[in-house]
């Protein structure tokens, strides 16, 4: 009997500041899987455009930029053309710019191959908006993380302050709502739960509990595969 071991994929999608990044990276660590932070690719494209003076509406130029990103993800750093941008891409204005360019179909198309190239044995945890719906539709386990807008604003506030960025609760709440609207209402790959996704509402849940739940679903999925 031969068994075929293709890499396993777990997708974790959800709105901004829902905690999916932290949950995804801890699940990947626990299982020894690779990690795809797809939002970082949109942030990297956005920051490259800002640095190059390219308008956030110039679709062909942005798609070209996205398709030629020189990125390197190490265990704890993100390098763009050799430069450490791990923290600078987390600035809120980079997130806002990322969500603006993410509505452009040519930009999304230019990032598809790059995202697929993160897949490797024994598995991958992919975090984003369209991981389960578009990029890895055959994933073994799909999770959709949510949290109230207030809980998310609070998490983003702590995250920004922790990284030394300025933050204001009122402005963040507005930012988050606008970003939710842009992400869910865009025509291509809008933010929505994939078919068969497990819903995880984390407003009053610790990160540890969320990670434990995803791992429990994973063990279940492996058994019934
Ligand atoms: O950290 P946060 O959840 O705010 O954002 P992120 O995951 O780093 O993504 C930044 C922006 O990229 C999002 O607001 C989305 O508009 C876009 N994005 C996307 O369109 N598709 C993905 N798979 C990931 C991010």
mmCIF file of C-alpha atoms and ligand atoms in Angstrom:
data_model
loop_
_atom_site.group_PDB
_atom_site.id
_atom_site.type_symbol
_atom_site.label_atom_id
_atom_site.label_comp_id
_atom_site.label_asym_id
_atom_site.label_seq_id
_atom_site.Cartn_x
_atom_site.Cartn_y
_atom_site.Cartn_z
ATOM 1 C CA UNK A 1 0.000 0.000 0.000
ATOM 2 C CA UNK A 2 1.342 3.428 -0.811
ATOM 3 C CA UNK A 3 0.279 6.486 1.062
ATOM 4 C CA UNK A 4 0.612 9.919 -0.423
ATOM 5 C CA UNK A 5 1.657 12.629 1.976
ATOM 6 C CA UNK A 6 0.877 15.947 0.352
ATOM 7 C CA UNK A 7 1.316 18.922 2.664
ATOM 8 C CA UNK A 8 -1.634 19.631 4.930
ATOM 9 C CA UNK A 9 -3.156 23.130 4.897
ATOM 10 C CA UNK A 10 -4.975 24.931 7.707
ATOM 11 C CA UNK A 11 -6.524 28.251 6.719
ATOM 12 C CA UNK A 12 -7.307 30.944 9.274
ATOM 13 C CA UNK A 13 -9.275 33.869 7.866
ATOM 14 C CA UNK A 14 -10.989 36.771 9.540
ATOM 15 C CA UNK A 15 -11.284 40.532 9.857
ATOM 16 C CA UNK A 16 -8.560 42.944 10.880
ATOM 17 C CA UNK A 17 -7.185 42.570 14.423
ATOM 18 C CA UNK A 18 -9.224 39.436 15.092
ATOM 19 C CA UNK A 19 -6.107 37.757 16.480
ATOM 20 C CA UNK A 20 -5.632 35.448 13.516
ATOM 21 C CA UNK A 21 -1.950 36.324 13.090
ATOM 22 C CA UNK A 22 -1.067 35.271 16.629
ATOM 23 C CA UNK A 23 -3.284 32.198 16.546
ATOM 24 C CA UNK A 24 -1.896 31.138 13.140
ATOM 25 C CA UNK A 25 1.715 31.475 14.213
ATOM 26 C CA UNK A 26 1.157 29.523 17.451
ATOM 27 C CA UNK A 27 -0.713 26.749 15.653
ATOM 28 C CA UNK A 28 2.112 26.549 13.088
ATOM 29 C CA UNK A 29 4.696 26.320 15.901
ATOM 30 C CA UNK A 30 2.729 23.638 17.733
ATOM 31 C CA UNK A 31 2.516 21.464 14.619
ATOM 32 C CA UNK A 32 5.920 22.277 13.123
ATOM 33 C CA UNK A 33 4.191 23.730 10.043
ATOM 34 C CA UNK A 34 5.239 26.639 7.829
ATOM 35 C CA UNK A 35 3.342 29.909 8.135
ATOM 36 C CA UNK A 36 1.936 32.208 5.465
ATOM 37 C CA UNK A 37 1.045 35.698 6.680
ATOM 38 C CA UNK A 38 -0.680 36.750 3.465
ATOM 39 C CA UNK A 39 -1.581 40.171 4.855
ATOM 40 C CA UNK A 40 2.149 40.897 5.095
ATOM 41 C CA UNK A 41 2.384 40.519 1.300
ATOM 42 C CA UNK A 42 -0.296 43.194 0.816
ATOM 43 C CA UNK A 43 1.458 45.364 3.422
ATOM 44 C CA UNK A 44 4.821 44.850 1.671
ATOM 45 C CA UNK A 45 3.316 45.827 -1.670
ATOM 46 C CA UNK A 46 1.761 48.906 -0.066
ATOM 47 C CA UNK A 47 4.969 50.035 1.606
ATOM 48 C CA UNK A 48 6.941 49.484 -1.610
ATOM 49 C CA UNK A 49 4.419 51.639 -3.473
ATOM 50 C CA UNK A 50 4.581 54.383 -0.861
ATOM 51 C CA UNK A 51 8.403 54.339 -0.953
ATOM 52 C CA UNK A 52 8.434 54.430 -4.758
ATOM 53 C CA UNK A 53 5.840 57.220 -4.932
ATOM 54 C CA UNK A 54 3.353 55.002 -6.805
ATOM 55 C CA UNK A 55 -0.293 56.026 -6.393
ATOM 56 C CA UNK A 56 -2.445 53.489 -4.502
ATOM 57 C CA UNK A 57 -4.823 53.522 -7.477
ATOM 58 C CA UNK A 58 -2.264 52.801 -10.218
ATOM 59 C CA UNK A 59 -3.290 49.177 -10.763
ATOM 60 C CA UNK A 60 -0.749 48.143 -13.449
ATOM 61 C CA UNK A 61 2.214 49.649 -11.575
ATOM 62 C CA UNK A 62 1.046 48.124 -8.264
ATOM 63 C CA UNK A 63 0.564 44.699 -9.853
ATOM 64 C CA UNK A 64 4.047 44.874 -11.319
ATOM 65 C CA UNK A 65 5.408 45.781 -7.905
ATOM 66 C CA UNK A 66 3.502 42.919 -6.217
ATOM 67 C CA UNK A 67 4.814 40.459 -8.796
ATOM 68 C CA UNK A 68 8.418 41.487 -8.310
ATOM 69 C CA UNK A 69 8.590 41.769 -4.498
ATOM 70 C CA UNK A 70 11.947 40.642 -3.168
ATOM 71 C CA UNK A 71 10.850 39.253 0.166
ATOM 72 C CA UNK A 72 12.434 36.934 2.632
ATOM 73 C CA UNK A 73 10.550 35.568 5.650
ATOM 74 C CA UNK A 74 12.934 34.283 8.319
ATOM 75 C CA UNK A 75 11.838 32.765 11.643
ATOM 76 C CA UNK A 76 11.174 36.174 13.199
ATOM 77 C CA UNK A 77 11.915 38.810 10.570
ATOM 78 C CA UNK A 78 10.526 40.027 7.272
ATOM 79 C CA UNK A 79 13.093 41.394 4.836
ATOM 80 C CA UNK A 80 12.144 43.508 1.821
ATOM 81 C CA UNK A 81 14.990 43.852 -0.673
ATOM 82 C CA UNK A 82 17.284 42.853 2.185
ATOM 83 C CA UNK A 83 15.970 45.516 4.555
ATOM 84 C CA UNK A 84 14.304 44.603 7.873
ATOM 85 C CA UNK A 85 10.697 45.855 7.674
ATOM 86 C CA UNK A 86 9.214 43.545 10.345
ATOM 87 C CA UNK A 87 7.907 46.421 12.446
ATOM 88 C CA UNK A 88 7.475 49.207 9.883
ATOM 89 C CA UNK A 89 4.881 47.222 7.903
ATOM 90 C CA UNK A 90 2.721 46.995 11.062
ATOM 91 C CA UNK A 91 2.028 50.742 11.128
ATOM 92 C CA UNK A 92 -1.706 51.363 10.875
ATOM 93 C CA UNK A 93 -1.359 53.556 7.764
ATOM 94 C CA UNK A 94 0.402 50.673 6.002
ATOM 95 C CA UNK A 95 -2.554 48.407 6.917
ATOM 96 C CA UNK A 96 -4.977 50.969 5.543
ATOM 97 C CA UNK A 97 -2.931 51.343 2.324
ATOM 98 C CA UNK A 98 -2.774 47.524 2.062
ATOM 99 C CA UNK A 99 -6.552 47.244 2.238
ATOM 100 C CA UNK A 100 -6.876 49.885 -0.509
ATOM 101 C CA UNK A 101 -4.599 48.085 -2.965
ATOM 102 C CA UNK A 102 -6.127 44.704 -1.988
ATOM 103 C CA UNK A 103 -9.327 45.627 -3.863
ATOM 104 C CA UNK A 104 -7.417 45.691 -7.173
ATOM 105 C CA UNK A 105 -7.796 42.390 -9.095
ATOM 106 C CA UNK A 106 -4.402 42.658 -10.837
ATOM 107 C CA UNK A 107 -2.646 43.085 -7.483
ATOM 108 C CA UNK A 108 -4.398 40.017 -6.020
ATOM 109 C CA UNK A 109 -3.584 37.976 -9.138
ATOM 110 C CA UNK A 110 0.077 38.989 -8.948
ATOM 111 C CA UNK A 111 0.340 37.584 -5.409
ATOM 112 C CA UNK A 112 -1.255 34.158 -6.036
ATOM 113 C CA UNK A 113 1.904 32.243 -7.054
ATOM 114 C CA UNK A 114 3.939 33.746 -4.281
ATOM 115 C CA UNK A 115 1.322 32.556 -1.754
ATOM 116 C CA UNK A 116 1.210 29.019 -3.193
ATOM 117 C CA UNK A 117 4.988 28.805 -2.911
ATOM 118 C CA UNK A 118 4.724 28.843 0.898
ATOM 119 C CA UNK A 119 3.211 25.351 0.795
ATOM 120 C CA UNK A 120 5.639 22.708 2.025
ATOM 121 C CA UNK A 121 5.685 19.434 3.952
ATOM 122 C CA UNK A 122 4.531 18.564 6.493
ATOM 123 C CA UNK A 123 2.057 21.445 6.376
ATOM 124 C CA UNK A 124 1.167 25.101 6.187
ATOM 125 C CA UNK A 125 -0.955 27.441 8.288
ATOM 126 C CA UNK A 126 -2.202 30.268 6.049
ATOM 127 C CA UNK A 127 -3.576 33.439 7.585
ATOM 128 C CA UNK A 128 -5.573 36.088 5.714
ATOM 129 C CA UNK A 129 -8.934 36.991 4.204
ATOM 130 C CA UNK A 130 -9.280 34.576 1.269
ATOM 131 C CA UNK A 131 -7.070 31.651 2.272
ATOM 132 C CA UNK A 132 -9.963 29.180 2.528
ATOM 133 C CA UNK A 133 -12.105 30.653 -0.241
ATOM 134 C CA UNK A 134 -9.576 31.388 -3.007
ATOM 135 C CA UNK A 135 -5.924 30.536 -2.335
ATOM 136 C CA UNK A 136 -6.225 27.091 -0.653
ATOM 137 C CA UNK A 137 -9.816 25.975 -1.334
ATOM 138 C CA UNK A 138 -8.860 22.312 -0.679
ATOM 139 C CA UNK A 139 -7.464 22.977 2.805
ATOM 140 C CA UNK A 140 -7.974 20.179 5.339
ATOM 141 C CA UNK A 141 -9.177 22.606 8.018
ATOM 142 C CA UNK A 142 -10.688 26.060 7.546
ATOM 143 C CA UNK A 143 -11.232 28.435 10.439
ATOM 144 C CA UNK A 144 -12.952 31.823 10.435
ATOM 145 C CA UNK A 145 -11.987 33.953 13.435
ATOM 146 C CA UNK A 146 -14.173 36.820 14.542
ATOM 147 C CA UNK A 147 -14.343 39.226 17.457
ATOM 148 C CA UNK A 148 -16.409 42.305 18.186
ATOM 149 C CA UNK A 149 -15.143 45.572 16.742
ATOM 150 C CA UNK A 150 -14.486 46.826 20.307
ATOM 151 C CA UNK A 151 -12.414 43.768 21.237
ATOM 152 C CA UNK A 152 -10.463 44.100 18.003
ATOM 153 C CA UNK A 153 -9.808 47.829 18.488
ATOM 154 C CA UNK A 154 -8.485 47.068 21.963
ATOM 155 C CA UNK A 155 -6.190 44.331 20.645
ATOM 156 C CA UNK A 156 -4.889 46.568 17.855
ATOM 157 C CA UNK A 157 -4.362 49.413 20.355
ATOM 158 C CA UNK A 158 -2.212 47.192 22.587
ATOM 159 C CA UNK A 159 -0.327 45.812 19.588
ATOM 160 C CA UNK A 160 0.491 49.294 18.230
ATOM 161 C CA UNK A 161 1.493 50.727 21.609
ATOM 162 C CA UNK A 162 3.613 47.635 22.248
ATOM 163 C CA UNK A 163 5.511 48.291 19.018
ATOM 164 C CA UNK A 164 6.025 51.945 19.912
ATOM 165 C CA UNK A 165 3.483 53.307 17.393
ATOM 166 C CA UNK A 166 1.079 56.090 18.364
ATOM 167 C CA UNK A 167 -2.523 54.911 18.780
ATOM 168 C CA UNK A 168 -5.893 56.453 19.529
ATOM 169 C CA UNK A 169 -8.942 54.357 20.396
ATOM 170 C CA UNK A 170 -11.507 56.536 18.598
ATOM 171 C CA UNK A 171 -9.458 56.686 15.406
ATOM 172 C CA UNK A 172 -8.786 52.940 15.563
ATOM 173 C CA UNK A 173 -12.482 52.084 15.896
ATOM 174 C CA UNK A 174 -13.228 54.137 12.803
ATOM 175 C CA UNK A 175 -10.283 52.658 10.922
ATOM 176 C CA UNK A 176 -11.357 49.115 11.711
ATOM 177 C CA UNK A 177 -14.949 49.720 10.614
ATOM 178 C CA UNK A 178 -13.820 51.274 7.334
ATOM 179 C CA UNK A 179 -11.386 48.427 6.713
ATOM 180 C CA UNK A 180 -14.106 45.842 7.481
ATOM 181 C CA UNK A 181 -16.368 47.537 4.958
ATOM 182 C CA UNK A 182 -13.665 47.605 2.262
ATOM 183 C CA UNK A 183 -12.633 43.989 2.892
ATOM 184 C CA UNK A 184 -16.158 42.548 2.931
ATOM 185 C CA UNK A 185 -17.635 44.609 0.117
ATOM 186 C CA UNK A 186 -14.959 44.296 -2.548
ATOM 187 C CA UNK A 187 -15.957 42.400 -5.680
ATOM 188 C CA UNK A 188 -13.002 40.017 -5.762
ATOM 189 C CA UNK A 189 -12.144 37.634 -2.911
ATOM 190 C CA UNK A 190 -14.224 39.484 -0.300
ATOM 191 C CA UNK A 191 -13.789 38.590 3.342
ATOM 192 C CA UNK A 192 -16.306 35.849 4.135
ATOM 193 C CA UNK A 193 -16.223 32.414 5.758
ATOM 194 C CA UNK A 194 -15.283 29.598 3.366
ATOM 195 C CA UNK A 195 -17.773 26.792 2.890
ATOM 196 C CA UNK A 196 -17.337 24.349 5.738
ATOM 197 C CA UNK A 197 -15.275 26.777 7.832
ATOM 198 C CA UNK A 198 -15.356 26.414 11.615
ATOM 199 C CA UNK A 199 -16.451 29.720 13.153
ATOM 200 C CA UNK A 200 -14.511 30.885 16.195
ATOM 201 C CA UNK A 201 -15.798 33.925 18.094
ATOM 202 C CA UNK A 202 -12.883 35.130 20.207
ATOM 203 C CA UNK A 203 -14.109 38.369 21.823
ATOM 204 C CA UNK A 204 -13.880 36.915 25.316
ATOM 205 C CA UNK A 205 -11.477 34.075 24.609
ATOM 206 C CA UNK A 206 -7.770 33.973 25.445
ATOM 207 C CA UNK A 207 -5.233 33.331 22.679
ATOM 208 C CA UNK A 208 -4.373 30.022 24.395
ATOM 209 C CA UNK A 209 -7.995 28.873 24.289
ATOM 210 C CA UNK A 210 -8.326 29.861 20.627
ATOM 211 C CA UNK A 211 -5.125 27.967 19.743
ATOM 212 C CA UNK A 212 -6.318 24.904 21.694
ATOM 213 C CA UNK A 213 -9.633 24.937 19.808
ATOM 214 C CA UNK A 214 -7.945 25.113 16.398
ATOM 215 C CA UNK A 215 -5.601 22.249 17.356
ATOM 216 C CA UNK A 216 -8.570 20.175 18.552
ATOM 217 C CA UNK A 217 -10.358 20.744 15.218
ATOM 218 C CA UNK A 218 -7.150 19.810 13.414
ATOM 219 C CA UNK A 219 -6.828 16.494 15.296
ATOM 220 C CA UNK A 220 -10.470 15.770 14.507
ATOM 221 C CA UNK A 221 -9.974 16.590 10.818
ATOM 222 C CA UNK A 222 -6.890 14.371 10.562
ATOM 223 C CA UNK A 223 -8.789 11.440 12.069
ATOM 224 C CA UNK A 224 -11.702 11.643 9.665
ATOM 225 C CA UNK A 225 -9.576 12.416 6.582
HETATM 226 O O1 LIG B 1 -3.283 42.773 10.686
HETATM 227 P P1 LIG B 1 -4.546 43.036 9.935
HETATM 228 O O2 LIG B 1 -5.551 41.943 10.071
HETATM 229 O O3 LIG B 1 -5.093 44.388 10.153
HETATM 230 O O4 LIG B 1 -4.170 43.121 8.428
HETATM 231 P P2 LIG B 1 -3.380 42.127 7.536
HETATM 232 O O5 LIG B 1 -3.874 40.717 7.712
HETATM 233 O O6 LIG B 1 -1.934 42.367 7.680
HETATM 234 O O7 LIG B 1 -3.864 42.600 6.076
HETATM 235 C C1 LIG B 1 -3.780 43.935 5.655
HETATM 236 C C2 LIG B 1 -4.808 44.155 4.555
HETATM 237 O O8 LIG B 1 -4.474 43.319 3.438
HETATM 238 C C3 LIG B 1 -6.236 43.752 4.917
HETATM 239 O O9 LIG B 1 -6.998 44.838 5.435
HETATM 240 C C4 LIG B 1 -6.842 43.262 3.613
HETATM 241 O O10 LIG B 1 -7.467 44.294 2.909
HETATM 242 C C5 LIG B 1 -5.651 42.813 2.812
HETATM 243 N N1 LIG B 1 -5.582 41.355 2.714
HETATM 244 C C6 LIG B 1 -6.284 40.737 1.718
HETATM 245 O O11 LIG B 1 -6.990 41.387 0.970
HETATM 246 N N2 LIG B 1 -6.198 39.383 1.540
HETATM 247 C C7 LIG B 1 -5.452 38.634 2.361
HETATM 248 N N3 LIG B 1 -5.373 37.325 2.161
HETATM 249 C C8 LIG B 1 -4.748 39.247 3.421
HETATM 250 C C9 LIG B 1 -4.825 40.617 3.581
#
